[in-house]
Amino acid sequence: MFVSQEPVVDLKKASIPLIESWKDEFREIRQDFHRNPEIGLDTPRTSGKIAGFLRSYGVDEVHENIGGCGVVGVVYGSSKEGPSLGVRADIDALPMKEMSDHDHVSCLGNRMHGCGHDGHGTTLLAVAKYFAQTRNFAGKAVLIFQPGEEGWSGAKVMMDDGLFERFPVQEIYAYHTASALRPGELALNYGAMQAAADAFTLTITGKGGHGSRPENCNDPIVAAAYIITALQTLVSRNVSPLDSAVVSCGSIHSGDPLAQSVIPNSCQIVGTTRTFKPETRDLIEKRLKEVAESTAAAFGCTAVLDYDRKYPPLINSEEQAKPIADVGAELVGEENVKRNYPRATGGEDFAFMAGAVPGAYIRVGQGGAPAHNGYFDFNDEIIPLAASLLVKTLEKRFKDLAG
Ligand SMILES: [Zn+2]
Ligand SMILES: [Zn+2]
C-alpha cells in the first residue's frame, strides 16, 4: 500500500501563518494546473498563468519566454543591495494516463501531472506572493519556473538562453515532493542526491542471410545476446563495489516476427545508465564501447555506440544543504529531517543548475501514490510548509551572506 498521508506534525503550526492563510487560494491554482497538464518544453498555458499571477502579486520583474516557455520573476528586498538567490520549480507534466476519479483530473486523456510539478510551480507562486508582500530581506529573490524536466533538459535549455547571465544568482534551491515520506517529513543529504542519467544506442551490424545456412552469415542477434550478457559485468567487474551504477537495456530490436528463417543484417539495443561520479560516468561509457565493439568483433560483427549524456548527477553542496535542513528542523523538528537520505538512481535536470551555481535540493514528504503512477496526485496540504521552507531558507541566506 501507499505511504500514509497523515502528517507527522501539525502542518499548520509548522508553516508561516500568512502563507497558511492562502491555502485555499493555492489549492485552487494547483488543481487548475493539474486539470490542464502540458508536456515538455511546450507549456504556454501554464507559463502564461504563472506570469499573470506574478504580475498580480506585484513581483518587480516578470520575464517570459526564457528558453521557450521558461518564466523568471524577480522580487526586490526592502533594499536591492545584497545577494541574489534563486529558487527553481519545474512545471511540466507527463505523457501518461490518469487513473484517479477526483474532481480535478486531467482534462486530457493521455497527459497528467504525474510527478507533482503542478505543486512545485504553485509553491513557488506562494513564495513569490509572500516575498512581494513582505520584502523582509536585502537583495533579490530570483524565482525560476522551468518547463521540460521530464526528459527535455529544460533547465539546460533555459541556461543556454542566458538564464544565469541575465539573472546571476549566488545560490540556488529546489524541492521535490516525495511520496515515500509522510507530510511533515523532509529528506536530503550533503552530496549526491540523484544520478547522472544517460541514454545509449548500440547498433550491431553483421551479415544477414538464410536462417538454414548460418555458416554463411554473421548473426547480429547472437552477437547482441552476448553483448547484453557482457554488459552485466560493467557494474559487477569494472565499477568499484564501494561505488554504484546501473546499466539497463530497455529495448532490443532486430528482424521481423514473421521472418522466422531470416538472419537479419543488424540489431539495435537501447538502454540507460545511471552513475553518481563523473569518473564512473566516463568509465561506464568507455567500457560500454569496448565491451560492445570487441564482443561484436568476436562474432564477425561490428558495434557502434551512440552515447548521449543527458542529465549530470545532482550534487548538493553542504554550504546550502545544511541551512535548508536547519530551517526544516525549525519548522518540523529535527526528528523529521532526514539529513542522510540515500541518493536515488533517478535523474533530475536541476542538476544542470546546481552544477553551475552552488545549491541544494530537498525532498518534502506528501505520502500517497508514487510519482509516475496513474493514481499520483500532488498533496495540496504541503504547499504552505514547502513554501515556508523555501522562504525561510532564503531569508536566512540573505542574512548569512550579507555577513
Ligand atoms: Zn518525474
Ligand atoms: Zn518530478
Coordinates of C-alpha atoms and ligand atoms in Angstrom, one line a residue:
M1 CA 0.0 0.0 0.0
F2 CA 0.9 3.6 -0.3
V3 CA 2.7 5.7 2.4
S4 CA 0.2 7.4 4.8
Q5 CA -0.9 10.9 4.1
E6 CA -1.4 11.5 7.8
P7 CA 1.0 14.4 8.7
V8 CA 3.8 13.6 11.3
V9 CA 3.4 17.2 12.6
D10 CA 0.7 19.9 12.7
L11 CA 1.4 21.3 9.2
K12 CA -0.5 24.5 10.1
K13 CA 1.8 25.2 13.1
A14 CA 4.9 24.4 11.0
S15 CA 4.1 26.9 8.3
I16 CA 4.3 30.7 8.2
P17 CA 0.8 31.9 9.2
L18 CA 0.4 34.3 6.2
I19 CA 1.2 31.6 3.7
E20 CA -1.0 29.1 5.6
S21 CA -3.9 31.7 5.3
W22 CA -3.6 31.4 1.5
K23 CA -4.0 27.6 1.5
D24 CA -7.4 27.6 -0.4
E25 CA -6.2 30.0 -3.0
F26 CA -3.1 28.0 -3.8
R27 CA -5.0 24.7 -3.7
E28 CA -7.3 26.1 -6.4
I29 CA -4.3 27.2 -8.5
R30 CA -2.6 23.8 -8.2
Q31 CA -5.8 21.9 -9.1
D32 CA -6.2 24.2 -12.2
F33 CA -2.7 23.3 -13.3
H34 CA -3.5 19.6 -12.6
R35 CA -6.6 19.8 -14.9
N36 CA -4.6 21.3 -17.7
P37 CA -1.3 19.5 -18.0
E38 CA 1.3 20.5 -20.6
I39 CA 4.2 18.3 -21.7
G40 CA 7.9 19.0 -22.2
L41 CA 9.2 22.4 -23.2
D42 CA 5.8 23.5 -24.6
T43 CA 3.9 24.9 -21.6
P44 CA 2.3 28.1 -22.9
R45 CA -0.9 28.0 -20.8
T46 CA 0.9 27.2 -17.6
S47 CA 3.7 29.7 -18.2
G48 CA 1.1 32.4 -19.2
K49 CA -0.8 31.8 -16.0
I50 CA 2.3 31.9 -13.9
A51 CA 3.4 35.3 -15.4
G52 CA -0.1 36.7 -14.8
F53 CA -0.1 35.6 -11.2
L54 CA 3.4 37.0 -10.6
R55 CA 2.3 40.4 -12.0
S56 CA -0.8 40.4 -9.9
Y57 CA 1.3 39.8 -6.8
G58 CA 3.4 42.9 -7.5
V59 CA 6.6 40.9 -8.4
D60 CA 9.1 43.6 -9.6
E61 CA 10.3 41.9 -12.8
V62 CA 8.5 39.2 -14.8
H63 CA 10.4 37.8 -17.7
E64 CA 8.7 35.3 -20.1
N65 CA 10.0 33.1 -23.0
I66 CA 13.3 32.2 -21.5
G67 CA 14.4 29.1 -23.3
G68 CA 10.9 28.9 -24.8
C69 CA 8.3 28.7 -22.1
G70 CA 10.5 29.5 -19.1
V71 CA 9.4 32.3 -16.7
V72 CA 11.5 34.2 -14.2
G73 CA 10.1 36.5 -11.5
V74 CA 12.5 38.8 -9.6
V75 CA 11.4 40.3 -6.2
Y76 CA 13.5 43.0 -4.7
G77 CA 14.0 43.1 -1.0
S78 CA 13.5 46.2 1.2
S79 CA 16.9 47.1 -0.3
K80 CA 18.0 45.9 -3.7
E81 CA 21.6 45.9 -2.4
G82 CA 22.6 42.4 -1.4
P83 CA 22.9 38.9 -2.8
S84 CA 20.7 37.4 -5.5
L85 CA 19.4 34.0 -4.5
G86 CA 17.5 31.6 -6.8
V87 CA 14.7 29.1 -6.4
R88 CA 13.7 26.8 -9.2
A89 CA 10.4 24.9 -9.8
D90 CA 9.7 22.6 -12.6
I91 CA 6.2 22.9 -14.2
D92 CA 5.8 20.2 -16.9
A93 CA 3.5 17.1 -16.9
L94 CA 3.9 13.6 -18.2
P95 CA 2.6 11.8 -21.3
M96 CA 0.6 9.2 -19.2
K97 CA -3.0 8.4 -18.3
E98 CA -4.5 9.5 -15.0
M99 CA -6.4 6.7 -13.2
S100 CA -8.0 8.7 -10.3
D101 CA -11.5 10.0 -10.3
H102 CA -11.1 13.0 -8.1
D103 CA -12.7 16.3 -9.1
H104 CA -9.6 17.8 -10.7
V105 CA -8.5 15.0 -13.0
S106 CA -6.6 15.9 -16.2
C107 CA -8.9 17.1 -19.0
L108 CA -6.6 15.4 -21.5
G109 CA -6.7 11.6 -21.7
N110 CA -3.0 10.9 -22.3
R111 CA -1.4 13.7 -20.2
M112 CA -1.2 14.1 -16.5
H113 CA 0.7 15.9 -13.7
G114 CA 2.1 12.5 -12.5
C115 CA 5.2 13.9 -10.8
G116 CA 3.8 16.9 -8.8
H117 CA 5.3 19.7 -10.9
D118 CA 1.9 21.3 -10.7
G119 CA 2.5 21.6 -7.0
H120 CA 6.1 22.7 -7.4
G121 CA 5.1 25.7 -9.6
T122 CA 2.2 26.6 -7.3
T123 CA 4.5 26.5 -4.2
L124 CA 6.9 28.9 -5.9
L125 CA 4.0 31.2 -6.7
A126 CA 3.2 31.3 -3.0
V127 CA 6.8 32.1 -2.3
A128 CA 6.6 35.0 -4.8
K129 CA 3.4 36.4 -3.3
Y130 CA 4.9 36.2 0.2
F131 CA 8.2 37.9 -0.8
A132 CA 6.3 40.6 -2.8
Q133 CA 4.2 41.4 0.3
T134 CA 6.8 41.2 3.0
R135 CA 10.3 42.0 1.4
N136 CA 11.9 41.1 4.7
F137 CA 15.4 40.8 3.1
A138 CA 18.1 42.7 1.3
G139 CA 18.9 41.6 -2.2
K140 CA 16.9 39.9 -5.0
A141 CA 14.9 36.7 -5.0
V142 CA 15.1 35.1 -8.4
L143 CA 12.2 32.7 -8.9
I144 CA 12.6 30.3 -11.9
F145 CA 9.7 28.4 -13.4
Q146 CA 11.1 25.8 -15.7
P147 CA 9.4 23.5 -18.2
G148 CA 10.8 20.3 -19.6
E149 CA 12.2 18.5 -16.6
E150 CA 10.8 15.1 -17.7
G151 CA 13.5 14.3 -20.2
W152 CA 13.8 17.6 -22.2
S153 CA 16.7 19.1 -20.2
G154 CA 14.5 22.2 -19.7
A155 CA 17.0 23.5 -17.1
K156 CA 19.8 23.4 -19.7
V157 CA 17.6 25.0 -22.3
M158 CA 16.9 28.0 -20.0
M159 CA 20.6 28.2 -19.1
D160 CA 21.6 28.1 -22.8
D161 CA 19.2 31.0 -23.3
G162 CA 21.3 33.0 -20.8
L163 CA 19.4 32.4 -17.6
F164 CA 22.3 32.9 -15.3
E165 CA 23.9 35.7 -17.4
R166 CA 20.7 37.7 -17.2
F167 CA 19.8 36.7 -13.6
P168 CA 23.1 35.9 -11.8
V169 CA 22.5 34.1 -8.5
Q170 CA 24.9 33.2 -5.8
E171 CA 22.9 30.1 -4.7
I172 CA 20.0 28.1 -5.9
Y173 CA 17.4 25.9 -4.2
A174 CA 14.7 23.5 -5.3
Y175 CA 12.4 20.9 -3.8
H176 CA 10.6 17.8 -5.0
T177 CA 7.5 16.3 -3.4
A178 CA 8.2 12.8 -2.1
S179 CA 5.5 10.0 -1.8
A180 CA 7.9 7.8 0.1
L181 CA 7.8 10.3 3.0
R182 CA 4.8 11.4 5.1
P183 CA 3.7 15.0 5.1
G184 CA 5.9 16.9 7.6
E185 CA 9.0 14.8 6.8
L186 CA 11.9 16.3 4.9
A187 CA 14.9 14.5 3.4
L188 CA 18.2 15.3 1.7
N189 CA 21.9 14.6 2.1
Y190 CA 25.0 16.8 1.7
G191 CA 26.3 15.1 -1.5
A192 CA 24.9 13.2 -4.5
M193 CA 21.0 13.3 -4.4
Q194 CA 20.3 12.0 -7.9
A195 CA 22.2 10.1 -10.5
A196 CA 23.6 11.1 -13.9
A197 CA 21.0 9.7 -16.4
D198 CA 22.4 8.9 -19.8
A199 CA 21.0 7.0 -22.8
F200 CA 22.8 4.7 -25.2
T201 CA 22.1 3.1 -28.5
L202 CA 24.2 0.2 -29.8
T203 CA 23.9 -0.7 -33.5
I204 CA 25.3 -4.2 -34.2
T205 CA 25.8 -4.9 -37.9
G206 CA 26.6 -8.4 -39.3
K207 CA 25.8 -10.2 -42.5
G208 CA 22.2 -11.4 -43.0
G209 CA 21.1 -14.5 -44.9
H210 CA 19.0 -17.7 -44.8
G211 CA 18.3 -19.0 -41.3
S212 CA 19.0 -22.5 -42.5
R213 CA 22.6 -21.6 -43.6
P214 CA 24.1 -19.7 -40.6
E215 CA 27.6 -20.6 -41.7
N216 CA 27.3 -18.0 -44.5
C217 CA 26.1 -15.3 -42.1
N218 CA 27.5 -13.2 -39.2
D219 CA 24.5 -13.2 -37.0
P220 CA 24.0 -9.8 -35.2
I221 CA 21.3 -11.3 -32.9
V222 CA 23.7 -13.8 -31.4
A223 CA 26.3 -11.0 -31.0
A224 CA 23.7 -8.8 -29.3
A225 CA 22.8 -11.6 -26.9
Y226 CA 26.4 -11.9 -25.8
I227 CA 26.8 -8.1 -25.6
I228 CA 23.8 -7.8 -23.3
T229 CA 25.2 -10.5 -21.1
A230 CA 28.7 -9.0 -21.1
L231 CA 27.3 -5.5 -20.2
Q232 CA 26.2 -7.0 -16.9
T233 CA 29.9 -7.1 -15.9
L234 CA 30.3 -3.3 -16.2
V235 CA 28.8 -2.8 -12.8
S236 CA 29.9 -6.1 -11.3
R237 CA 33.5 -6.1 -12.6
N238 CA 34.5 -2.6 -13.5
V239 CA 32.8 -0.3 -11.0
S240 CA 34.1 -0.3 -7.5
P241 CA 31.9 -2.2 -5.0
L242 CA 32.1 0.9 -2.9
D243 CA 30.6 3.0 -5.7
S244 CA 27.4 2.2 -7.6
A245 CA 26.0 2.4 -11.1
V246 CA 23.2 1.0 -13.3
V247 CA 23.3 -0.3 -16.8
S248 CA 19.9 -1.4 -18.1
C249 CA 19.0 -2.4 -21.6
G250 CA 15.4 -1.3 -22.2
S251 CA 14.9 -2.3 -25.8
I252 CA 16.3 -4.8 -28.3
H253 CA 15.1 -4.9 -31.9
S254 CA 16.1 -7.0 -34.9
G255 CA 14.4 -8.8 -37.7
D256 CA 10.7 -9.3 -38.3
P257 CA 8.4 -11.6 -36.2
L258 CA 7.1 -13.1 -39.5
A259 CA 10.5 -13.8 -40.8
Q260 CA 11.5 -16.9 -38.9
S261 CA 14.0 -18.1 -41.4
V262 CA 15.8 -14.8 -42.0
I263 CA 19.0 -13.9 -40.2
P264 CA 18.9 -10.1 -40.2
N265 CA 21.7 -7.7 -41.1
S266 CA 21.6 -5.7 -37.9
C267 CA 20.3 -5.4 -34.3
Q268 CA 19.7 -2.4 -32.2
I269 CA 20.0 -2.2 -28.4
V270 CA 18.7 0.9 -26.5
G271 CA 19.3 1.4 -22.8
T272 CA 20.1 3.8 -19.9
T273 CA 23.0 4.2 -17.5
R274 CA 23.0 5.8 -14.0
T275 CA 26.1 7.0 -12.2
F276 CA 26.9 9.4 -9.4
K277 CA 30.5 10.4 -10.1
P278 CA 32.0 12.0 -13.2
E279 CA 34.8 9.4 -13.3
T280 CA 32.3 6.5 -13.0
R281 CA 30.3 8.0 -15.8
D282 CA 33.4 8.2 -18.0
L283 CA 34.3 4.6 -17.1
I284 CA 30.8 3.2 -18.0
E285 CA 30.8 5.0 -21.4
K286 CA 34.4 3.7 -22.1
R287 CA 33.7 0.1 -21.1
L288 CA 30.3 0.1 -22.8
K289 CA 32.1 0.9 -26.1
E290 CA 35.0 -1.5 -25.5
V291 CA 32.8 -4.5 -24.5
A292 CA 30.3 -4.0 -27.3
E293 CA 32.9 -3.5 -30.0
S294 CA 35.1 -6.4 -29.0
T295 CA 32.2 -8.8 -28.3
A296 CA 30.7 -7.9 -31.7
A297 CA 34.1 -8.5 -33.4
A298 CA 34.3 -12.0 -31.8
F299 CA 31.2 -12.8 -33.9
G300 CA 32.3 -11.2 -37.1
C301 CA 30.0 -8.2 -36.5
T302 CA 30.6 -4.5 -35.7
A303 CA 29.0 -2.5 -32.9
V304 CA 28.7 1.3 -33.0
L305 CA 27.9 3.1 -29.7
D306 CA 25.9 6.3 -29.6
Y307 CA 26.2 7.5 -26.0
D308 CA 24.0 10.5 -25.1
R309 CA 24.9 12.3 -21.9
K310 CA 21.5 13.5 -20.7
Y311 CA 21.4 14.7 -17.1
P312 CA 24.5 15.1 -14.9
P313 CA 24.4 13.9 -11.3
L314 CA 22.6 16.2 -8.9
I315 CA 25.1 17.1 -6.1
N316 CA 24.0 19.1 -3.1
S317 CA 26.6 21.5 -1.7
E318 CA 26.9 21.2 2.1
E319 CA 27.0 25.0 2.4
Q320 CA 23.4 25.2 1.0
A321 CA 22.1 21.8 2.1
K322 CA 22.8 22.4 5.8
P323 CA 20.9 25.7 6.1
I324 CA 17.8 24.3 4.3
A325 CA 17.9 21.3 6.6
D326 CA 18.4 23.6 9.7
V327 CA 15.4 25.7 8.6
G328 CA 13.4 22.5 8.0
A329 CA 14.3 21.3 11.6
E330 CA 13.0 24.6 13.0
L331 CA 9.7 24.0 11.1
V332 CA 9.1 20.3 11.6
G333 CA 11.6 19.3 14.3
E334 CA 15.0 17.7 13.9
E335 CA 13.4 14.2 14.2
N336 CA 11.5 14.7 11.0
V337 CA 14.5 15.9 8.9
K338 CA 16.5 13.0 7.3
R339 CA 19.9 14.5 6.7
N340 CA 21.5 11.3 5.4
Y341 CA 18.8 10.3 2.9
P342 CA 20.0 7.8 0.4
R343 CA 20.8 9.0 -3.1
A344 CA 18.4 7.9 -5.8
T345 CA 19.1 6.5 -9.3
G346 CA 16.6 8.7 -10.9
G347 CA 17.7 11.7 -13.0
E348 CA 16.8 15.3 -12.3
D349 CA 17.7 18.3 -14.6
F350 CA 18.0 20.7 -11.6
A351 CA 21.5 19.1 -11.7
F352 CA 22.4 21.4 -14.6
M353 CA 21.6 24.5 -12.4
A354 CA 23.2 23.0 -9.2
G355 CA 26.3 22.2 -11.3
A356 CA 26.6 25.9 -12.4
V357 CA 25.7 27.5 -9.1
P358 CA 26.1 26.0 -5.6
G359 CA 22.7 24.8 -4.4
A360 CA 20.6 22.3 -2.6
Y361 CA 17.7 20.1 -3.4
I362 CA 15.4 18.7 -0.7
R363 CA 12.5 16.2 -0.7
V364 CA 9.3 17.2 1.0
G365 CA 7.1 14.3 2.1
Q366 CA 3.5 14.0 0.9
G367 CA 2.6 10.3 1.1
G368 CA 0.2 8.7 -1.3
A369 CA 0.7 7.0 -4.6
P370 CA 4.2 7.1 -6.0
A371 CA 5.2 9.6 -8.7
H372 CA 4.7 8.5 -12.3
N373 CA 1.9 6.2 -11.1
G374 CA -1.6 6.8 -12.7
Y375 CA -3.0 7.4 -9.2
F376 CA -0.5 10.0 -8.2
D377 CA -1.8 13.4 -7.1
F378 CA 0.2 16.3 -5.6
N379 CA -0.9 16.7 -1.9
D380 CA -2.1 20.3 -1.6
E381 CA -1.7 20.1 2.2
I382 CA 2.0 20.5 1.9
I383 CA 2.1 23.7 -0.1
P384 CA 2.3 26.1 2.9
L385 CA 5.1 24.0 4.5
A386 CA 7.1 23.7 1.3
A387 CA 6.7 27.5 0.6
S388 CA 7.6 28.3 4.2
L389 CA 10.7 26.2 4.0
L390 CA 11.9 28.0 0.8
V391 CA 11.0 31.4 2.1
K392 CA 12.8 31.0 5.5
T393 CA 15.8 29.4 3.9
L394 CA 16.2 32.4 1.5
E395 CA 15.6 34.9 4.3
K396 CA 18.3 33.1 6.4
R397 CA 20.8 33.0 3.5
F398 CA 20.2 36.7 2.6
K399 CA 21.2 37.5 6.2
D400 CA 24.1 35.0 6.3
L401 CA 25.6 36.2 3.0
A402 CA 25.3 39.9 4.0
G403 CA 27.7 39.0 6.8
Ligands
ZN1 ZN 9.1 12.8 -12.8
ZN2 ZN 9.5 15.3 -10.9

